[in-house]
mmCIF file of C-alpha atoms in Angstrom:
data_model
loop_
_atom_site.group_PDB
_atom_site.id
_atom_site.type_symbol
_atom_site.label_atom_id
_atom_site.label_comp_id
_atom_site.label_asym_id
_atom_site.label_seq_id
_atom_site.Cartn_x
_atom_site.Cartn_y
_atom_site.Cartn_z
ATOM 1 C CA UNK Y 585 184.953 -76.388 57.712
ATOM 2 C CA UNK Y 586 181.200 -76.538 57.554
ATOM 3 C CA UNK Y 587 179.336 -74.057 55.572
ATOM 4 C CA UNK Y 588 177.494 -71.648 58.164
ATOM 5 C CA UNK Y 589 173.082 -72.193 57.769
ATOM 6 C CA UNK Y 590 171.276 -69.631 55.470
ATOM 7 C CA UNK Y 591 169.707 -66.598 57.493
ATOM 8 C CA UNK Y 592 166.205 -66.923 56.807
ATOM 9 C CA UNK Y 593 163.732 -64.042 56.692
ATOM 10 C CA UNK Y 594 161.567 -63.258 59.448
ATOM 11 C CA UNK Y 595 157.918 -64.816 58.721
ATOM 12 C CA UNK Y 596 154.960 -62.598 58.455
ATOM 13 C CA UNK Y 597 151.755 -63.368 61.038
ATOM 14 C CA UNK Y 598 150.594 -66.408 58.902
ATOM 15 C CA UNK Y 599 154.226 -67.765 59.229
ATOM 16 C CA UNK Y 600 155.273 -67.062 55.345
ATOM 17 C CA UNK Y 601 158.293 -65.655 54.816
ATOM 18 C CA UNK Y 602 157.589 -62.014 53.347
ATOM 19 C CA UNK Y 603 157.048 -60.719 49.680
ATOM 20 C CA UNK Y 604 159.463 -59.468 47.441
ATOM 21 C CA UNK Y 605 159.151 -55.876 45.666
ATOM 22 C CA UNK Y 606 155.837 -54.240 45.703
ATOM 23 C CA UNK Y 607 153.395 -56.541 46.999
ATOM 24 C CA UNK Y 608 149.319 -55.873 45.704
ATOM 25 C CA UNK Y 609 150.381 -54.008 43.354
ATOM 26 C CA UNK Y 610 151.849 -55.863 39.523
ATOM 27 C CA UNK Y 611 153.617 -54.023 37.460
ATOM 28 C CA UNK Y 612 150.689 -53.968 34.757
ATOM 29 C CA UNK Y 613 148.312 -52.552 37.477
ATOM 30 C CA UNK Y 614 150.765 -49.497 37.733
ATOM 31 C CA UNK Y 615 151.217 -49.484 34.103
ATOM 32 C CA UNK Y 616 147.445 -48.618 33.473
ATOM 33 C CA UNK Y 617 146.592 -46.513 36.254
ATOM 34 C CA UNK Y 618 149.357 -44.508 35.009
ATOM 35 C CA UNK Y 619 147.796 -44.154 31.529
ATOM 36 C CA UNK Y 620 144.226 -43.859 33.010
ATOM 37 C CA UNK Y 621 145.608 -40.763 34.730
ATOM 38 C CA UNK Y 622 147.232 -39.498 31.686
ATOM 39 C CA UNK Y 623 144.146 -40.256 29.808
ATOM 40 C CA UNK Y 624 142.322 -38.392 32.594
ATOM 41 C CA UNK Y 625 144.566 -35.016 32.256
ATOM 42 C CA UNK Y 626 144.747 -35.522 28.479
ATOM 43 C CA UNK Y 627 140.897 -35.025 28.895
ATOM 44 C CA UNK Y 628 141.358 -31.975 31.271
ATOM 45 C CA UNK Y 629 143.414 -30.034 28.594
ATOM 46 C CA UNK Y 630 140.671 -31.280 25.906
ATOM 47 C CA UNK Y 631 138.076 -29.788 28.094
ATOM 48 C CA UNK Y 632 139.706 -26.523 28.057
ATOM 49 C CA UNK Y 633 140.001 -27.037 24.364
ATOM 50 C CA UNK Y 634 136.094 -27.171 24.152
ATOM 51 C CA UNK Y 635 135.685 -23.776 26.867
ATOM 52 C CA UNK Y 636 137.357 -21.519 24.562
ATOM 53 C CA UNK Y 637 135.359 -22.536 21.894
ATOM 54 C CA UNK Y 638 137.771 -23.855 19.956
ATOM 55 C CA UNK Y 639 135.963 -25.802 16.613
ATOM 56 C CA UNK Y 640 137.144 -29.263 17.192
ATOM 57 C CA UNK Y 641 137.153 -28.902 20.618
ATOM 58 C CA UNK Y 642 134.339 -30.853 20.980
ATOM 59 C CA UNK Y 643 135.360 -33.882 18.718
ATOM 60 C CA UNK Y 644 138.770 -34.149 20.207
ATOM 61 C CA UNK Y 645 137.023 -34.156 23.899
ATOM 62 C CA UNK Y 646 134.202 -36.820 22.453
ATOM 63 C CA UNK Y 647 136.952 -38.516 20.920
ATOM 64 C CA UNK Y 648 139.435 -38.595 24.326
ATOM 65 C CA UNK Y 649 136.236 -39.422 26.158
ATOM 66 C CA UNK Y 650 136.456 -42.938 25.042
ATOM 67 C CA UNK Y 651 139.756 -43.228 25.475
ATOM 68 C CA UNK Y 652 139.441 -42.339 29.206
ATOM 69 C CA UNK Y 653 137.044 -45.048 29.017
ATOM 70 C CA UNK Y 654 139.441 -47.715 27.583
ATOM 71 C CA UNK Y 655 141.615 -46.928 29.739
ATOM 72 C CA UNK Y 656 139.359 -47.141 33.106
ATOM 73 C CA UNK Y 657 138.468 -50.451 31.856
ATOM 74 C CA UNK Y 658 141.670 -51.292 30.780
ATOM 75 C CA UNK Y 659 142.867 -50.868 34.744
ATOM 76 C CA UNK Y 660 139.539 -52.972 36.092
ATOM 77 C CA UNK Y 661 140.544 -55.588 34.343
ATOM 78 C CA UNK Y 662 144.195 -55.663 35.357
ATOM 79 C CA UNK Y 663 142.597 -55.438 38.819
ATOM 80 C CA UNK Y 664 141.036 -58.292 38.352
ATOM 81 C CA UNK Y 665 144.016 -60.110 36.811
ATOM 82 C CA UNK Y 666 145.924 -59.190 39.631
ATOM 83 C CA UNK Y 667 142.996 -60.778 42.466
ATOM 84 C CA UNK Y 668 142.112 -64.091 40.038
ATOM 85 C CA UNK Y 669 145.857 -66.068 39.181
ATOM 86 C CA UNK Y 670 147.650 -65.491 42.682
ATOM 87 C CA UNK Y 671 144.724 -64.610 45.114
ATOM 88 C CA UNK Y 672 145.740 -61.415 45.351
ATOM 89 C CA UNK Y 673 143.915 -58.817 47.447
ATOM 90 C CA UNK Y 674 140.310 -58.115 46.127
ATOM 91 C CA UNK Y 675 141.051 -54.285 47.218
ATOM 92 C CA UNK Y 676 142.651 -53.267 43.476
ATOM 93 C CA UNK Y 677 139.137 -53.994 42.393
ATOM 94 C CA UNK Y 678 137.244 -52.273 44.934
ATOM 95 C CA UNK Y 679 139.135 -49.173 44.370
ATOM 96 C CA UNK Y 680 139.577 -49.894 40.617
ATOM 97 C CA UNK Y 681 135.476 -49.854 40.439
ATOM 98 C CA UNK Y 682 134.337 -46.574 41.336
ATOM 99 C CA UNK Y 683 136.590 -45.213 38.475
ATOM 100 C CA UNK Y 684 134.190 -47.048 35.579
ATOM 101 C CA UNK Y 685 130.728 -45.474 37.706
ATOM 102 C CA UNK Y 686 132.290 -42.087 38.056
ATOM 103 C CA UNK Y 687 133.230 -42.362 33.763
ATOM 104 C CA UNK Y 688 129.689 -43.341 33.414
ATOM 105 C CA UNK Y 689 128.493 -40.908 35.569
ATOM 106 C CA UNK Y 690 130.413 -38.152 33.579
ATOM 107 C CA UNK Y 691 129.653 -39.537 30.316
ATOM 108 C CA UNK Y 692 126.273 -38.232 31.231
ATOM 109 C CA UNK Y 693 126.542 -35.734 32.623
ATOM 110 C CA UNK Y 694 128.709 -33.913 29.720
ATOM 111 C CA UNK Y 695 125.843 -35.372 27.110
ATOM 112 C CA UNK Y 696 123.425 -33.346 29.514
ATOM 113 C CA UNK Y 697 125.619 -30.508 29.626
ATOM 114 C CA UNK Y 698 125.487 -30.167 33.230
ATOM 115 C CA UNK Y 699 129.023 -28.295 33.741
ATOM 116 C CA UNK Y 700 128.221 -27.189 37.290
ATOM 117 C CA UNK Y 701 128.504 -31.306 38.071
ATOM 118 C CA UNK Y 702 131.049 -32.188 35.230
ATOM 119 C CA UNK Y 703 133.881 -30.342 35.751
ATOM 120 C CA UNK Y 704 134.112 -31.078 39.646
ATOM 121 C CA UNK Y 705 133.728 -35.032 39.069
ATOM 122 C CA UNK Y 706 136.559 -34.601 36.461
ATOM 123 C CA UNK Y 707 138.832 -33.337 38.871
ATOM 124 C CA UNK Y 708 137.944 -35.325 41.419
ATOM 125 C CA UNK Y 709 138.079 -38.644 39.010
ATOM 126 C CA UNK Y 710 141.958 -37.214 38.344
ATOM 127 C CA UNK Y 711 142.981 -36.858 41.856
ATOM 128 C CA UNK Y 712 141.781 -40.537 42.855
ATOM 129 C CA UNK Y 713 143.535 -41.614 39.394
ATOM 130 C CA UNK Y 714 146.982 -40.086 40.963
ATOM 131 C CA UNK Y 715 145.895 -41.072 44.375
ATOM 132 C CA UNK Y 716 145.937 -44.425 43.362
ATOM 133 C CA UNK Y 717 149.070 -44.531 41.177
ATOM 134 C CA UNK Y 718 150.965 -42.914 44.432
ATOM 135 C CA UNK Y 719 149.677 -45.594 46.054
ATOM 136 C CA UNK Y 720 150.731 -48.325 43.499
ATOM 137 C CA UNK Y 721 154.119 -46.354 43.619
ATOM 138 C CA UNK Y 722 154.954 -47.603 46.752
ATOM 139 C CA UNK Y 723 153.051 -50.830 46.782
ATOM 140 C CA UNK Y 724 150.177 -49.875 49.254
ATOM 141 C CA UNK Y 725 146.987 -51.830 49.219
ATOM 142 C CA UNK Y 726 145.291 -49.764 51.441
#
């Protein structure tokens, strides 16, 4: 009796059959937007430190300041990673960039003491960070 032919997928508009898993999205990419957002709220909680005038308040924010940074560049470049090898989609570093201006852009903006522009751009730096790892989540490239 002859074996019956493998069921195939269906193909996807450019006649490929369709990706496994979560496509646009490696698993290193959602590795380091999750610490970037950890990094992000570690900072939050640091910043609070530093408002109720606690004495190393401001060393341990300086200090988690560069870590945020690490870590925004840290995701960037698995961005890129992700685009380069398997010609992924150049969106993970188009919405991977902004991150590394807005850190700048907060960087100084805290060194010129300017709260009234500082704390907003932290908060809205962390809801893009989560934003984003939702989005890795469930494999969105949008």
């Amino acid at each position: 009796m002859p074996t019956p032919p493998a069921i195939a997928p269906p193909a996807d508009s450019r006649g490929s059959p369709p990706a496994t898993g979560r496509p646009g999205f490696p698993w290193f990419m959602r590795i380091t937007l999750l610490l970037q957002s950890v990094a992000i709220l570690a900072q939050a909680v640091t910043a609070g430190l530093l408002l109720a005038s606690v004495p190393e308040g401001r060393t341990v924010h300086d200090a988690m300041a560069q870590f945020v940074l690490g870590a925004v560049v840290l995701n960037l470049l698995a961005a890129v990673l992700a685009w380069r090898p398997g010609g992924g989609s150049p969106r993970l570093i188009l919405t991977s960039t902004p991150m590394l201006v807005f850190t700048a852009l907060q960087a100084a903006l805290g060194a010129a003491h300017v709260r009234e522009l500082h704390v907003p751009l932290g908060v809205l730096m962390f809801g893009a960070s989560v934003m984003l790892l939702m989005q890795a989540r469930g494999g969105e490239t949008r």
